[in-house]
């Protein structure tokens, strides 16, 4: 690889890594706030929290990498233009393609990375994420019980806990169980979540069991020292739950199973499969837009704000169009090929503009004369 290509590519890689890490951390931290309550108020172990958040990283990488590629190519080539390095390259006789080649190499490499994330690491990690989420709901049932809040457990049980101590004991507990006829309300001074072979249970200590006969309006009350409430709704078998689209590999998306749930959401699954194949190619499209933004057209010493703004707008429109097209594809699978056509056009158009136009004039007569003198 020529020294010049290595010089530009090295800058592109460093900037891409920096932007990817910065954007991923920003998204990761914002998403982690959703789970912070489980540590602060519900006693979820920190190790489990960190494991959950680490399993979400591939999901963030798939979104961040195409954007990071666009920003890195735009930043590095704009820096080269502002420091007159592009003018020197053209004066040395380099073509548009030779100058753009490092950006294209970066885009192709990252497209392969995004494909690996989209087709393997995303479904593998998100499947593990959801499985761990269900496992923690079973292993740490008390995590679901927030203090000072009426917690709905399943469809027919409501649990209220005034306070939970550091060792997990519950104080001033109320359980309303609508599974029975008539519904039962249990009040207890103390309680705890206990694990049994049949699933989690609420153990109540020193309380009362109350129910009202709807026919006669008679209150029935029973005092107890210990009472156990079955909350097996928390115990859901991993194998029985329906896998979400993000948990599935490509073959399970494009060819849904014959189960009733898969057939009900067949359009969503197939549309997600096509999106997995299309989205990594946006890395090439975004890089092409960035290269065309900087390398095509005339150079202005007053800055490239207008051209950069148009490039950012083009990326935003393309991204919004992709999201809209996925929604339309869910409603009509016949639109799936349109996504591939849009993608090919998004890749071809900026490179056509880039390669069909000669190198930009630099605004310096001496450099222009030097460039024209090159063979």
mmCIF file of N, CA and C in Angstrom, residues 176-242:
data_model
loop_
_atom_site.group_PDB
_atom_site.id
_atom_site.type_symbol
_atom_site.label_atom_id
_atom_site.label_comp_id
_atom_site.label_asym_id
_atom_site.label_seq_id
_atom_site.Cartn_x
_atom_site.Cartn_y
_atom_site.Cartn_z
ATOM 1 N N UNK A 176 -52.728 -8.523 46.890
ATOM 2 C CA UNK A 176 -54.118 -8.694 46.439
ATOM 3 C C UNK A 176 -54.115 -9.746 45.339
ATOM 4 N N UNK A 177 -54.759 -10.873 45.620
ATOM 5 C CA UNK A 177 -54.768 -12.022 44.713
ATOM 6 C C UNK A 177 -56.164 -12.166 44.110
ATOM 7 N N UNK A 178 -56.284 -11.805 42.820
ATOM 8 C CA UNK A 178 -57.579 -11.885 42.137
ATOM 9 C C UNK A 178 -57.769 -13.211 41.423
ATOM 10 N N UNK A 179 -56.854 -14.154 41.618
ATOM 11 C CA UNK A 179 -57.008 -15.457 40.983
ATOM 12 C C UNK A 179 -58.097 -16.283 41.664
ATOM 13 N N UNK A 180 -58.309 -15.985 42.931
ATOM 14 C CA UNK A 180 -59.304 -16.740 43.679
ATOM 15 C C UNK A 180 -60.674 -16.077 43.568
ATOM 16 N N UNK A 181 -61.712 -16.830 43.861
ATOM 17 C CA UNK A 181 -63.078 -16.307 43.871
ATOM 18 C C UNK A 181 -63.693 -16.562 45.255
ATOM 19 N N UNK A 182 -63.976 -15.514 46.038
ATOM 20 C CA UNK A 182 -63.747 -14.101 45.703
ATOM 21 C C UNK A 182 -62.271 -13.732 45.845
ATOM 22 N N UNK A 183 -61.864 -12.553 45.330
ATOM 23 C CA UNK A 183 -60.476 -12.110 45.468
ATOM 24 C C UNK A 183 -60.071 -12.001 46.933
ATOM 25 N N UNK A 184 -58.786 -12.208 47.192
ATOM 26 C CA UNK A 184 -58.252 -12.228 48.556
ATOM 27 C C UNK A 184 -57.220 -11.118 48.715
ATOM 28 N N UNK A 185 -57.275 -10.436 49.858
ATOM 29 C CA UNK A 185 -56.274 -9.429 50.198
ATOM 30 C C UNK A 185 -55.535 -9.887 51.441
ATOM 31 N N UNK A 186 -54.209 -9.904 51.376
ATOM 32 C CA UNK A 186 -53.381 -10.349 52.489
ATOM 33 C C UNK A 186 -52.533 -9.188 52.981
ATOM 34 N N UNK A 187 -52.526 -8.980 54.292
ATOM 35 C CA UNK A 187 -51.712 -7.947 54.924
ATOM 36 C C UNK A 187 -50.767 -8.618 55.907
ATOM 37 N N UNK A 188 -49.491 -8.204 55.908
ATOM 38 C CA UNK A 188 -48.515 -8.829 56.804
ATOM 39 C C UNK A 188 -47.499 -7.798 57.261
ATOM 40 N N UNK A 189 -47.005 -8.008 58.495
ATOM 41 C CA UNK A 189 -45.987 -7.105 59.022
ATOM 42 C C UNK A 189 -44.650 -7.317 58.325
ATOM 43 N N UNK A 190 -44.351 -8.571 58.021
ATOM 44 C CA UNK A 190 -43.072 -8.887 57.388
ATOM 45 C C UNK A 190 -43.274 -9.907 56.284
ATOM 46 N N UNK A 191 -42.273 -10.031 55.433
ATOM 47 C CA UNK A 191 -42.347 -11.004 54.359
ATOM 48 C C UNK A 191 -41.000 -11.187 53.691
ATOM 49 N N UNK A 192 -40.967 -12.084 52.729
ATOM 50 C CA UNK A 192 -39.736 -12.341 51.976
ATOM 51 C C UNK A 192 -40.091 -13.091 50.704
ATOM 52 N N UNK A 193 -39.228 -12.953 49.712
ATOM 53 C CA UNK A 193 -39.346 -13.743 48.491
ATOM 54 C C UNK A 193 -38.486 -14.985 48.668
ATOM 55 N N UNK A 194 -39.078 -16.139 48.531
ATOM 56 C CA UNK A 194 -38.333 -17.391 48.687
ATOM 57 C C UNK A 194 -38.410 -18.172 47.387
ATOM 58 N N UNK A 195 -37.345 -18.895 47.097
ATOM 59 C CA UNK A 195 -37.283 -19.715 45.895
ATOM 60 C C UNK A 195 -37.573 -21.170 46.250
ATOM 61 N N UNK A 196 -38.442 -21.786 45.489
ATOM 62 C CA UNK A 196 -38.751 -23.202 45.663
ATOM 63 C C UNK A 196 -38.563 -23.916 44.330
ATOM 64 N N UNK A 197 -38.675 -25.226 44.353
ATOM 65 C CA UNK A 197 -38.546 -25.982 43.110
ATOM 66 C C UNK A 197 -39.658 -25.645 42.130
ATOM 67 N N UNK A 198 -40.800 -25.220 42.655
ATOM 68 C CA UNK A 198 -41.933 -24.867 41.790
ATOM 69 C C UNK A 198 -41.887 -23.425 41.322
ATOM 70 N N UNK A 199 -40.943 -22.631 41.845
ATOM 71 C CA UNK A 199 -40.855 -21.232 41.447
ATOM 72 C C UNK A 199 -40.866 -20.314 42.653
ATOM 73 N N UNK A 200 -40.834 -18.999 42.445
ATOM 74 C CA UNK A 200 -40.782 -18.047 43.557
ATOM 75 C C UNK A 200 -42.104 -17.985 44.312
ATOM 76 N N UNK A 201 -41.998 -17.729 45.624
ATOM 77 C CA UNK A 201 -43.167 -17.586 46.484
ATOM 78 C C UNK A 201 -42.975 -16.358 47.371
ATOM 79 N N UNK A 202 -44.102 -15.749 47.778
ATOM 80 C CA UNK A 202 -44.066 -14.676 48.765
ATOM 81 C C UNK A 202 -44.410 -15.284 50.118
ATOM 82 N N UNK A 203 -43.467 -15.243 51.049
ATOM 83 C CA UNK A 203 -43.695 -15.739 52.407
ATOM 84 C C UNK A 203 -44.116 -14.566 53.277
ATOM 85 N N UNK A 204 -45.306 -14.633 53.845
ATOM 86 C CA UNK A 204 -45.843 -13.574 54.696
ATOM 87 C C UNK A 204 -45.838 -14.037 56.144
ATOM 88 N N UNK A 205 -45.476 -13.139 57.059
ATOM 89 C CA UNK A 205 -45.363 -13.462 58.482
ATOM 90 C C UNK A 205 -46.171 -12.451 59.290
ATOM 91 N N UNK A 206 -46.983 -12.980 60.228
ATOM 92 C CA UNK A 206 -47.799 -12.156 61.132
ATOM 93 C C UNK A 206 -48.716 -11.224 60.350
ATOM 94 N N UNK A 207 -49.802 -11.778 59.841
ATOM 95 C CA UNK A 207 -50.721 -10.961 59.068
ATOM 96 C C UNK A 207 -52.125 -11.517 59.061
ATOM 97 N N UNK A 208 -52.897 -11.040 58.086
ATOM 98 C CA UNK A 208 -54.294 -11.459 57.988
ATOM 99 C C UNK A 208 -54.665 -11.693 56.536
ATOM 100 N N UNK A 209 -55.643 -12.575 56.348
ATOM 101 C CA UNK A 209 -56.184 -12.884 55.025
ATOM 102 C C UNK A 209 -57.646 -12.452 55.009
ATOM 103 N N UNK A 210 -57.982 -11.557 54.063
ATOM 104 C CA UNK A 210 -59.320 -10.977 54.040
ATOM 105 C C UNK A 210 -59.969 -11.200 52.678
ATOM 106 N N UNK A 211 -61.264 -11.486 52.712
ATOM 107 C CA UNK A 211 -62.038 -11.613 51.483
ATOM 108 C C UNK A 211 -63.471 -11.200 51.773
ATOM 109 N N UNK A 212 -64.180 -10.760 50.724
ATOM 110 C CA UNK A 212 -65.554 -10.298 50.867
ATOM 111 C C UNK A 212 -66.446 -11.131 49.964
ATOM 112 N N UNK A 213 -67.487 -11.677 50.556
ATOM 113 C CA UNK A 213 -68.477 -12.434 49.794
ATOM 114 C C UNK A 213 -69.346 -11.449 49.016
ATOM 115 N N UNK A 214 -69.249 -11.477 47.678
ATOM 116 C CA UNK A 214 -69.984 -10.512 46.868
ATOM 117 C C UNK A 214 -71.493 -10.661 47.020
ATOM 118 N N UNK A 215 -71.944 -11.872 47.207
ATOM 119 C CA UNK A 215 -73.395 -12.097 47.305
ATOM 120 C C UNK A 215 -73.957 -11.483 48.585
ATOM 121 N N UNK A 216 -73.334 -11.791 49.707
ATOM 122 C CA UNK A 216 -73.858 -11.299 50.977
ATOM 123 C C UNK A 216 -73.135 -10.094 51.528
ATOM 124 N N UNK A 217 -71.998 -9.718 50.926
ATOM 125 C CA UNK A 217 -71.229 -8.584 51.422
ATOM 126 C C UNK A 217 -70.559 -8.851 52.752
ATOM 127 N N UNK A 218 -70.367 -10.105 53.107
ATOM 128 C CA UNK A 218 -69.777 -10.465 54.392
ATOM 129 C C UNK A 218 -68.258 -10.524 54.289
ATOM 130 N N UNK A 219 -67.600 -9.875 55.258
ATOM 131 C CA UNK A 219 -66.139 -9.881 55.317
ATOM 132 C C UNK A 219 -65.664 -11.115 56.064
ATOM 133 N N UNK A 220 -64.748 -11.839 55.457
ATOM 134 C CA UNK A 220 -64.142 -13.009 56.086
ATOM 135 C C UNK A 220 -62.675 -12.699 56.357
ATOM 136 N N UNK A 221 -62.235 -12.884 57.601
ATOM 137 C CA UNK A 221 -60.862 -12.546 57.974
ATOM 138 C C UNK A 221 -60.220 -13.711 58.723
ATOM 139 N N UNK A 222 -58.997 -14.015 58.332
ATOM 140 C CA UNK A 222 -58.240 -15.095 58.954
ATOM 141 C C UNK A 222 -56.857 -14.568 59.315
ATOM 142 N N UNK A 223 -56.472 -14.708 60.599
ATOM 143 C CA UNK A 223 -55.147 -14.279 61.038
ATOM 144 C C UNK A 223 -54.175 -15.456 60.921
ATOM 145 N N UNK A 224 -52.949 -15.153 60.564
ATOM 146 C CA UNK A 224 -51.963 -16.226 60.394
ATOM 147 C C UNK A 224 -50.603 -15.786 60.908
ATOM 148 N N UNK A 225 -49.796 -16.779 61.255
ATOM 149 C CA UNK A 225 -48.395 -16.530 61.613
ATOM 150 C C UNK A 225 -47.507 -16.594 60.375
ATOM 151 N N UNK A 226 -47.792 -17.569 59.505
ATOM 152 C CA UNK A 226 -47.031 -17.716 58.254
ATOM 153 C C UNK A 226 -48.012 -18.075 57.142
ATOM 154 N N UNK A 227 -47.767 -17.477 55.978
ATOM 155 C CA UNK A 227 -48.648 -17.749 54.839
ATOM 156 C C UNK A 227 -47.811 -17.614 53.572
ATOM 157 N N UNK A 228 -48.023 -18.508 52.627
ATOM 158 C CA UNK A 228 -47.247 -18.500 51.387
ATOM 159 C C UNK A 228 -48.161 -18.238 50.203
ATOM 160 N N UNK A 229 -47.732 -17.318 49.339
ATOM 161 C CA UNK A 229 -48.492 -16.978 48.137
ATOM 162 C C UNK A 229 -47.691 -17.404 46.918
ATOM 163 N N UNK A 230 -48.331 -18.146 46.065
ATOM 164 C CA UNK A 230 -47.701 -18.616 44.827
ATOM 165 C C UNK A 230 -47.729 -17.492 43.797
ATOM 166 N N UNK A 231 -46.550 -17.113 43.294
ATOM 167 C CA UNK A 231 -46.483 -16.098 42.228
ATOM 168 C C UNK A 231 -45.780 -16.701 41.014
ATOM 169 N N UNK A 232 -46.248 -17.841 40.595
ATOM 170 C CA UNK A 232 -45.589 -18.586 39.531
ATOM 171 C C UNK A 232 -45.647 -17.873 38.191
ATOM 172 N N UNK A 233 -46.443 -16.783 38.083
ATOM 173 C CA UNK A 233 -46.438 -16.036 36.819
ATOM 174 C C UNK A 233 -45.045 -15.525 36.484
ATOM 175 N N UNK A 234 -44.217 -15.355 37.534
ATOM 176 C CA UNK A 234 -42.857 -14.901 37.281
ATOM 177 C C UNK A 234 -42.005 -15.983 36.631
ATOM 178 N N UNK A 235 -42.424 -17.224 36.799
ATOM 179 C CA UNK A 235 -41.620 -18.348 36.297
ATOM 180 C C UNK A 235 -42.086 -18.734 34.906
ATOM 181 N N UNK A 236 -41.442 -18.203 33.902
ATOM 182 C CA UNK A 236 -41.802 -18.525 32.522
ATOM 183 C C UNK A 236 -40.673 -19.318 31.892
ATOM 184 N N UNK A 237 -41.019 -20.409 31.272
ATOM 185 C CA UNK A 237 -40.000 -21.282 30.663
ATOM 186 C C UNK A 237 -39.336 -20.587 29.497
ATOM 187 N N UNK A 238 -37.997 -20.689 29.454
ATOM 188 C CA UNK A 238 -37.251 -20.064 28.369
ATOM 189 C C UNK A 238 -37.662 -20.638 27.016
ATOM 190 N N UNK A 239 -37.863 -21.941 26.995
ATOM 191 C CA UNK A 239 -38.132 -22.574 25.710
ATOM 192 C C UNK A 239 -39.510 -22.231 25.173
ATOM 193 N N UNK A 240 -40.412 -21.775 26.041
ATOM 194 C CA UNK A 240 -41.776 -21.511 25.612
ATOM 195 C C UNK A 240 -41.975 -20.087 25.123
ATOM 196 N N UNK A 241 -41.108 -19.183 25.506
ATOM 197 C CA UNK A 241 -41.339 -17.789 25.142
ATOM 198 C C UNK A 241 -41.009 -17.553 23.669
ATOM 199 N N UNK A 242 -41.687 -16.584 23.090
ATOM 200 C CA UNK A 242 -41.509 -16.260 21.674
ATOM 201 C C UNK A 242 -40.265 -15.407 21.498
#
